[in-house]
Coordinates of C-alpha atoms and ligand atoms in Angstrom, one line a residue:
M1 CA 18.8 -22.6 -6.1
K2 CA 22.1 -20.6 -7.4
T3 CA 21.7 -17.2 -5.2
D4 CA 25.6 -16.0 -5.8
R5 CA 25.1 -12.6 -7.5
S6 CA 22.6 -11.2 -5.0
T7 CA 25.2 -12.2 -2.5
V8 CA 27.5 -10.6 -3.9
L9 CA 25.3 -7.5 -4.9
F10 CA 24.4 -7.5 -1.3
Q11 CA 27.5 -7.3 0.2
N12 CA 28.4 -4.9 -2.2
S13 CA 25.3 -2.6 -1.8
Q14 CA 25.6 -2.6 2.3
K15 CA 29.1 -0.9 2.0
V16 CA 27.6 2.0 -0.1
I17 CA 23.8 2.4 0.8
P18 CA 22.5 1.9 4.2
G19 CA 21.7 -1.7 5.2
G20 CA 22.3 -2.4 1.2
V21 CA 18.9 -1.4 0.7
N22 CA 16.8 1.9 0.0
S23 CA 13.7 0.8 2.1
P24 CA 14.2 -1.0 5.1
V25 CA 12.0 -3.6 4.5
R26 CA 13.4 -5.4 1.6
A27 CA 16.6 -6.3 3.4
C28 CA 14.8 -9.3 4.4
K29 CA 16.1 -8.9 8.2
A30 CA 12.8 -10.2 9.2
V31 CA 12.8 -13.1 7.5
G32 CA 16.2 -14.4 8.2
T33 CA 17.5 -14.3 4.4
L34 CA 19.1 -12.4 2.3
P35 CA 17.3 -10.0 -0.5
R36 CA 17.4 -10.8 -4.2
F37 CA 18.3 -8.4 -6.8
I38 CA 15.9 -8.4 -9.3
H39 CA 16.9 -7.8 -13.1
R40 CA 14.3 -7.7 -15.0
A41 CA 10.5 -8.2 -14.6
E42 CA 7.9 -9.6 -17.3
G43 CA 3.9 -10.1 -16.4
C44 CA 3.6 -12.0 -13.2
R45 CA 7.0 -12.8 -12.8
L46 CA 10.4 -11.2 -11.2
F47 CA 13.9 -12.3 -12.8
D48 CA 17.1 -12.0 -10.2
A49 CA 20.6 -11.3 -10.6
D50 CA 21.2 -15.1 -11.2
D51 CA 18.2 -15.4 -13.5
N52 CA 16.0 -17.4 -10.8
A53 CA 12.6 -16.7 -11.8
Y54 CA 9.9 -15.6 -9.4
I55 CA 5.8 -15.5 -9.2
D56 CA 5.4 -11.8 -8.0
Y57 CA 3.1 -10.8 -5.1
V58 CA 4.8 -8.0 -4.3
G59 CA 4.1 -6.0 -7.1
S60 CA 6.5 -3.1 -6.0
W61 CA 4.9 -3.4 -3.3
G62 CA 1.1 -2.4 -4.7
P63 CA 1.7 0.0 -8.0
M64 CA 1.7 -3.3 -10.7
I65 CA -2.2 -4.2 -10.6
L66 CA -1.3 -5.2 -15.0
G67 CA 1.5 -6.8 -14.3
H68 CA 5.1 -6.1 -15.3
R69 CA 5.9 -4.2 -18.5
H70 CA 2.2 -4.0 -19.6
P71 CA 2.7 -3.1 -23.6
A72 CA 0.3 -0.2 -23.1
V73 CA 2.1 1.2 -20.2
I74 CA 5.7 0.1 -21.9
Q75 CA 4.1 2.7 -24.9
A76 CA 2.8 5.7 -22.8
I77 CA 6.2 5.7 -21.5
T78 CA 7.8 5.7 -24.7
E79 CA 6.2 8.2 -26.1
A80 CA 6.3 10.7 -23.1
L81 CA 9.9 10.1 -22.7
A82 CA 10.3 11.4 -26.8
R83 CA 9.2 14.6 -25.6
G84 CA 11.3 15.2 -22.5
T85 CA 11.5 13.3 -19.2
S86 CA 10.5 16.9 -17.0
F87 CA 9.6 20.5 -17.6
G88 CA 8.8 21.6 -14.1
A89 CA 5.9 23.2 -16.0
P90 CA 2.1 22.4 -16.3
T91 CA 1.7 19.4 -18.6
D92 CA -1.4 18.6 -20.5
L93 CA -1.4 15.0 -19.2
E94 CA -1.0 15.8 -15.5
M95 CA -4.3 17.7 -16.1
E96 CA -5.6 14.9 -17.9
L97 CA -4.7 12.3 -15.0
A98 CA -6.1 14.9 -12.2
C99 CA -9.9 14.3 -14.8
R100 CA -9.5 10.7 -14.6
V101 CA -9.2 10.4 -11.2
I102 CA -12.0 12.9 -10.0
E103 CA -14.1 11.1 -12.4
A104 CA -13.4 7.8 -10.8
V105 CA -13.3 9.3 -7.2
P106 CA -16.5 10.8 -6.2
S107 CA -15.3 12.7 -3.3
V108 CA -12.4 14.3 -5.0
E109 CA -13.5 17.6 -6.9
M110 CA -9.8 19.0 -7.1
L111 CA -6.8 17.1 -7.0
R112 CA -2.8 18.0 -6.4
M113 CA 0.4 15.7 -8.1
V114 CA 3.1 15.0 -5.5
N115 CA 5.8 12.5 -5.7
S116 CA 5.3 9.7 -3.3
G117 CA 2.5 8.7 -0.9
T118 CA 4.7 10.1 1.9
E119 CA 4.4 13.5 0.4
A120 CA 0.4 12.9 -0.3
T121 CA -0.2 12.1 3.1
M122 CA 1.9 14.5 4.9
S123 CA 0.6 17.5 2.3
A124 CA -3.1 16.5 3.5
V125 CA -2.1 16.6 7.1
R126 CA -0.4 19.9 6.5
L127 CA -4.0 20.9 4.6
A128 CA -6.2 19.6 7.7
R129 CA -4.2 21.6 9.7
G130 CA -4.2 24.8 8.0
A131 CA -8.1 24.4 6.7
T132 CA -9.3 23.6 10.5
G133 CA -6.9 26.1 12.2
R134 CA -6.6 22.7 14.5
D135 CA -3.3 20.6 15.9
I136 CA -4.5 17.2 16.5
I137 CA -4.7 14.1 13.9
I138 CA -5.7 10.9 14.9
K139 CA -4.4 7.5 13.3
F140 CA -4.9 4.1 13.9
D141 CA -2.2 1.9 15.2
G142 CA -0.7 -0.6 12.6
C143 CA -1.6 1.9 9.9
Y144 CA 1.3 3.4 8.0
H145 CA 1.0 7.1 6.4
G146 CA 4.2 7.4 5.0
H147 CA 7.5 8.4 6.7
A148 CA 6.5 11.7 7.7
D149 CA 7.7 12.9 11.5
T150 CA 4.2 13.8 12.5
L151 CA 2.3 10.2 11.3
L152 CA 5.2 7.8 12.3
V153 CA 3.7 7.0 15.7
D154 CA 2.9 3.0 16.5
A155 CA 2.9 2.8 12.8
G156 CA 3.0 -0.6 10.6
S157 CA 5.0 -1.5 7.5
G158 CA 9.0 -1.4 7.9
V159 CA 8.5 0.0 11.6
A160 CA 6.4 -2.4 12.8
T161 CA 8.6 -5.0 10.8
L162 CA 11.7 -3.6 12.4
N163 CA 9.7 -3.5 16.1
I164 CA 10.5 -0.2 16.7
P165 CA 7.6 2.2 18.3
G166 CA 8.9 5.3 15.9
S167 CA 12.1 6.4 15.2
P168 CA 14.8 8.6 16.5
G169 CA 14.9 11.8 15.2
I170 CA 11.1 12.5 15.7
P171 CA 10.6 15.4 18.9
A172 CA 8.0 14.5 20.8
S173 CA 6.6 17.9 20.5
V174 CA 6.4 17.0 16.8
V175 CA 4.5 13.8 17.6
Q176 CA 2.7 15.6 20.5
H177 CA -0.6 16.4 18.6
T178 CA -0.8 12.8 17.1
L179 CA -2.7 10.3 18.8
S180 CA -2.8 6.8 18.0
L181 CA -6.0 4.4 18.8
P182 CA -6.8 0.8 17.9
Y183 CA -7.9 0.2 14.3
N184 CA -11.7 -1.2 14.3
D185 CA -12.5 0.8 17.5
A186 CA -15.1 2.7 16.6
E187 CA -15.7 3.2 20.4
A188 CA -12.3 4.2 21.1
V189 CA -12.8 6.6 17.8
R190 CA -16.3 7.6 20.0
S191 CA -14.6 8.7 23.5
V192 CA -11.5 10.7 22.3
M193 CA -13.9 12.7 19.5
A194 CA -15.9 13.1 22.7
E195 CA -13.4 14.7 24.9
K196 CA -11.2 16.3 21.9
G197 CA -13.3 16.6 18.8
K198 CA -13.1 20.4 18.8
D199 CA -9.4 20.1 18.3
V200 CA -9.2 17.0 16.0
A201 CA -8.3 18.6 12.6
A202 CA -8.2 15.3 10.9
I203 CA -8.8 11.6 11.7
I204 CA -6.5 9.7 8.7
V205 CA -7.1 6.1 8.2
E206 CA -6.1 3.5 5.5
P207 CA -10.0 2.4 4.7
V208 CA -8.2 -0.8 3.8
A209 CA -5.3 -1.7 6.3
G210 CA -2.6 -3.0 4.1
N211 CA 0.3 -2.4 6.4
M212 CA 0.2 -4.5 9.3
G213 CA -0.8 -7.1 6.6
M214 CA -3.9 -7.0 5.0
V215 CA -6.5 -6.3 7.3
P216 CA -9.9 -4.9 6.4
P217 CA -12.3 -2.4 7.7
A218 CA -14.8 -3.6 10.4
P219 CA -18.7 -2.9 9.5
G220 CA -19.6 0.5 10.8
F221 CA -16.2 1.7 11.5
L222 CA -15.7 3.9 8.4
E223 CA -19.2 5.2 9.0
T224 CA -18.4 6.0 12.4
L225 CA -15.1 7.9 11.1
R226 CA -17.4 9.7 8.8
A227 CA -19.9 10.3 11.6
V228 CA -17.9 11.6 14.1
T229 CA -15.7 13.9 12.1
Q230 CA -18.7 15.3 10.5
E231 CA -20.0 16.6 14.0
N232 CA -17.2 18.0 15.1
G233 CA -16.0 20.1 12.2
S234 CA -12.8 17.7 11.8
L235 CA -12.0 16.2 8.3
L236 CA -11.6 12.6 7.3
I237 CA -8.9 11.8 5.0
F238 CA -8.7 8.6 3.6
D239 CA -5.2 7.3 2.6
E240 CA -5.8 5.2 -0.4
V241 CA -2.5 4.7 -1.8
M242 CA -2.1 1.1 -1.4
C243 CA -5.8 0.4 -2.2
G244 CA -7.2 3.2 -4.2
F245 CA -7.8 1.9 -7.7
R246 CA -6.8 -1.6 -6.0
V247 CA -10.2 -2.8 -4.2
A248 CA -12.4 -1.0 -6.8
Y249 CA -11.6 1.7 -9.5
G250 CA -12.8 4.5 -7.3
G251 CA -11.3 2.5 -4.2
A252 CA -12.3 1.8 -0.7
Q253 CA -14.5 4.8 -0.6
S254 CA -16.6 3.3 -3.7
L255 CA -16.5 0.2 -2.0
Y256 CA -17.8 1.0 1.1
D257 CA -20.0 4.0 0.0
I258 CA -18.4 6.7 2.1
R259 CA -17.1 10.0 1.0
P260 CA -14.1 11.4 3.0
D261 CA -13.1 15.0 2.8
L262 CA -9.4 14.1 1.6
T263 CA -8.1 11.4 -0.3
C264 CA -4.2 10.5 -0.7
F265 CA -2.9 8.3 -3.5
G266 CA 0.0 6.8 -5.0
K267 CA 1.3 3.5 -6.4
I268 CA -0.9 2.5 -8.6
I269 CA -1.8 6.1 -10.5
G270 CA 1.7 6.4 -11.5
G271 CA 2.4 3.3 -13.5
G272 CA 4.7 2.0 -11.7
L273 CA 6.8 5.6 -11.8
P274 CA 6.9 7.9 -8.6
V275 CA 3.9 9.1 -7.7
G276 CA 1.2 10.2 -5.2
A277 CA -1.4 12.9 -5.2
Y278 CA -3.7 14.1 -2.8
G279 CA -7.0 15.4 -3.5
G280 CA -10.6 16.2 -2.5
R281 CA -13.4 18.8 -1.4
K282 CA -13.1 21.9 -3.7
D283 CA -13.4 24.0 -0.7
I284 CA -10.4 22.7 1.1
M285 CA -8.2 21.8 -1.8
S286 CA -8.6 25.8 -2.8
Q287 CA -6.6 26.3 0.2
I288 CA -3.3 25.0 -1.1
A289 CA -0.6 27.8 -2.9
P290 CA -1.1 29.3 -4.9
E291 CA -4.8 29.4 -4.9
G292 CA -4.4 29.7 -1.2
P293 CA -2.2 30.0 1.7
V294 CA -0.8 26.5 2.8
Y295 CA 2.2 25.8 1.0
Q296 CA 3.3 23.0 -0.7
A297 CA 5.6 22.4 -4.1
G298 CA 7.7 19.9 -5.5
T299 CA 10.5 20.4 -8.3
L300 CA 9.7 16.3 -10.4
S301 CA 5.5 17.1 -9.1
G302 CA 3.2 16.3 -12.2
N303 CA 6.4 13.8 -13.8
P304 CA 5.5 14.2 -17.3
V305 CA 6.7 10.2 -17.7
A306 CA 5.2 9.2 -14.5
M307 CA 1.8 10.8 -15.6
A308 CA 1.8 9.2 -18.7
A309 CA 2.4 5.7 -16.8
G310 CA -0.3 6.0 -15.0
L311 CA -2.5 7.5 -17.4
A312 CA -2.5 4.5 -19.4
T313 CA -2.4 2.2 -16.3
L314 CA -6.0 3.5 -15.3
E315 CA -7.3 3.3 -18.9
Q316 CA -7.0 -0.4 -18.9
L317 CA -8.5 -0.5 -15.6
R318 CA -11.4 1.2 -16.4
Q319 CA -12.3 -1.8 -19.3
P320 CA -15.3 -3.8 -18.3
G321 CA -14.6 -7.2 -16.2
V322 CA -11.1 -6.3 -14.8
Y323 CA -11.9 -6.1 -11.6
D324 CA -14.2 -9.0 -12.0
T325 CA -11.4 -11.2 -13.2
L326 CA -9.1 -9.7 -10.1
E327 CA -11.7 -10.7 -8.0
K328 CA -12.2 -14.7 -9.5
R329 CA -8.2 -14.8 -9.0
S330 CA -7.3 -13.6 -6.0
G331 CA -10.7 -15.7 -4.3
R332 CA -8.9 -18.7 -5.8
L333 CA -5.2 -18.1 -4.5
A334 CA -7.2 -17.2 -1.3
E335 CA -9.4 -19.9 -0.9
G336 CA -6.4 -22.2 -2.1
L337 CA -3.7 -21.2 0.5
A338 CA -6.4 -21.8 3.4
A339 CA -6.9 -25.2 1.9
A340 CA -3.2 -25.7 1.8
A341 CA -3.1 -24.8 5.6
R342 CA -6.2 -26.5 6.9
R343 CA -4.3 -29.7 5.1
N344 CA -1.2 -29.5 6.5
G345 CA -2.8 -28.8 10.3
V346 CA -0.8 -24.8 9.8
P347 CA -2.8 -22.4 12.2
A348 CA -3.4 -19.6 10.1
S349 CA -6.2 -16.7 9.2
F350 CA -6.8 -15.0 5.9
N351 CA -8.1 -11.7 5.3
R352 CA -8.9 -10.7 1.4
V353 CA -10.2 -7.3 0.0
G354 CA -10.4 -7.9 -3.5
S355 CA -6.4 -8.1 -4.9
M356 CA -5.1 -7.2 -1.6
L357 CA -4.7 -10.2 0.9
G358 CA -3.4 -10.9 4.0
M359 CA -2.2 -14.2 5.8
F360 CA -1.3 -14.8 9.1
F361 CA 0.1 -17.0 11.1
T362 CA -2.3 -17.4 13.9
D363 CA -5.2 -18.6 15.1
R364 CA -6.7 -15.5 16.0
T365 CA -8.9 -13.3 13.6
V366 CA -7.0 -10.3 12.7
E367 CA -8.4 -7.3 13.1
N368 CA -6.0 -4.6 14.0
F369 CA -2.5 -4.5 14.8
E370 CA -2.6 -6.8 18.2
T371 CA -4.2 -9.5 16.8
A372 CA -1.7 -9.2 13.7
K373 CA 1.0 -9.4 16.4
T374 CA -0.2 -12.7 17.5
S375 CA 0.9 -14.1 14.2
D376 CA 4.0 -16.4 14.7
L377 CA 7.2 -14.6 13.2
P378 CA 9.7 -16.8 13.1
R379 CA 7.2 -19.4 11.4
F380 CA 6.2 -16.9 8.9
G381 CA 9.8 -16.5 8.3
Q382 CA 10.4 -20.2 7.5
Y383 CA 6.9 -20.3 5.1
Y384 CA 8.8 -17.0 3.4
R385 CA 12.1 -18.8 2.6
E386 CA 10.1 -21.8 1.6
M387 CA 8.3 -20.1 -0.9
L388 CA 11.1 -18.2 -2.4
D389 CA 12.9 -21.3 -3.0
A390 CA 10.0 -22.5 -4.6
G391 CA 9.9 -19.5 -6.4
I392 CA 7.5 -17.2 -5.1
Y393 CA 8.3 -14.2 -4.0
L394 CA 5.9 -12.8 -1.2
A395 CA 6.3 -9.6 1.0
P396 CA 9.3 -10.3 3.2
S397 CA 7.3 -9.3 6.6
Q398 CA 4.2 -10.5 7.8
F399 CA 3.0 -7.1 8.3
E400 CA 3.1 -6.1 4.7
A401 CA 0.1 -6.8 2.1
C402 CA 0.4 -9.4 -1.1
F403 CA -0.7 -8.3 -4.2
V404 CA -2.8 -9.9 -6.9
S405 CA -2.0 -8.9 -10.6
L406 CA -4.0 -8.8 -13.6
A407 CA -0.9 -11.2 -14.9
H408 CA -1.3 -13.8 -12.4
D409 CA -3.2 -16.4 -15.1
D410 CA -4.8 -19.4 -13.7
A411 CA -1.7 -21.5 -14.1
A412 CA 0.4 -19.0 -12.0
I413 CA -2.1 -18.8 -9.1
E414 CA -2.3 -22.9 -9.3
Q415 CA 1.5 -22.9 -9.0
T416 CA 1.5 -20.7 -6.3
I417 CA -0.9 -22.6 -4.4
Q418 CA 1.2 -26.3 -4.6
A419 CA 4.1 -24.4 -3.4
A420 CA 2.2 -23.2 -0.3
D421 CA 1.0 -26.6 0.2
V422 CA 4.7 -28.0 -0.1
S423 CA 6.2 -25.3 2.2
L424 CA 3.6 -25.5 4.4
A425 CA 3.8 -29.1 4.8
A426 CA 7.6 -28.5 5.1
L427 CA 6.6 -26.3 8.4
S428 CA 4.4 -28.9 10.0
N429 CA 6.9 -31.3 9.8
G430 CA 9.6 -29.1 10.9
Ligands
HOZ501 N1 7.3 0.1 3.4 C1 6.3 0.5 2.2 C2 5.3 -0.5 1.7 N2 4.0 -0.8 3.0 C3 7.4 0.5 1.1 C4 8.3 -0.9 1.5 C5 9.2 -0.5 0.2 O1 9.4 -0.1 -1.1 O2 10.4 -1.8 0.6

């Protein structure tokens, strides 16, 4: 596969952008290759600067659930663009998108738009602290809630990929009130809440974790979080930036039938444009300025082009049968990959919730960050490179999820399984 242009672009980018990328995992350091510079995309495919085509399972890290350049989304963006790109003033579109999210997600009674998932979680945590008058935040190892200082503790995603516990630049005093516990460990949560519950502002969790690879919640785990927060007057925040409108139209909370107090969104609700949002109980959301004293603001918040893209995306997703299609294709992909691993004698463990998948190079069941880290990372790197050469674009980290879109038709899924078979055979032979 010819990669001359990507190679030159990466060399030039490294001179002007730290690491040559605007988000660390994209540099492909963990998988021992150079990043491909993407020139365009269509449906389930990406095309790089050398015009190589790839079946895309990154989907811009989650938002592209309809596939790339869906005609309805492009039309909505084009119409919005014709009216202007940013007004810094209220619009009908932001109100409509808020209504659409509120309709879909029963725990959300009010919603505030921001510009990224990081902003959404950061603001939700501030609100939780402001509303409860408490400081402690509980999170879980391997969950990633964006890069706000308070939450960058034992995080997944890029920090796990680079194998660093946190980041220089975050004073110890800033994270002294953040406790990180093992994911899916209900007992650990009960015990910490028994001791500190009355000082805990909130528990924040990815109800379907997608930043330590993909890890589903164990039966009863989310229920425990709901119960202990209610018992202690703490808030429960679901970070559904990745799984919202992904694992079900109403998100993980509708799938598992839990009502958190606050929910964070991003990715899909922006239809591929930069968006975040946080929402929840009216009595809590009313404490945000200007209705209440908890301050949060943003120049581009509720950007009309992003709102239009999000609305068009949700309109497609609410059509009957959409999530059944995603389920069927994702199920076939997971089965096919598992069979290929077995056939080639490669120990691998698979997790899947709807169209979010995780494939780990370990014989352990992956149920938390500790077990995710038993994965054979050099082997994942080799698999990644084999798959890339075969035209399959995976996330370049064992600690990211794989996303299937509605544009992944049966032929694309079968092509991926065949490529995996060949790639896994190369691993077992190597
Ligand atoms: N780390 C984020 C996803 N888990 C975003 C990665 C990126 O955009 O490169």
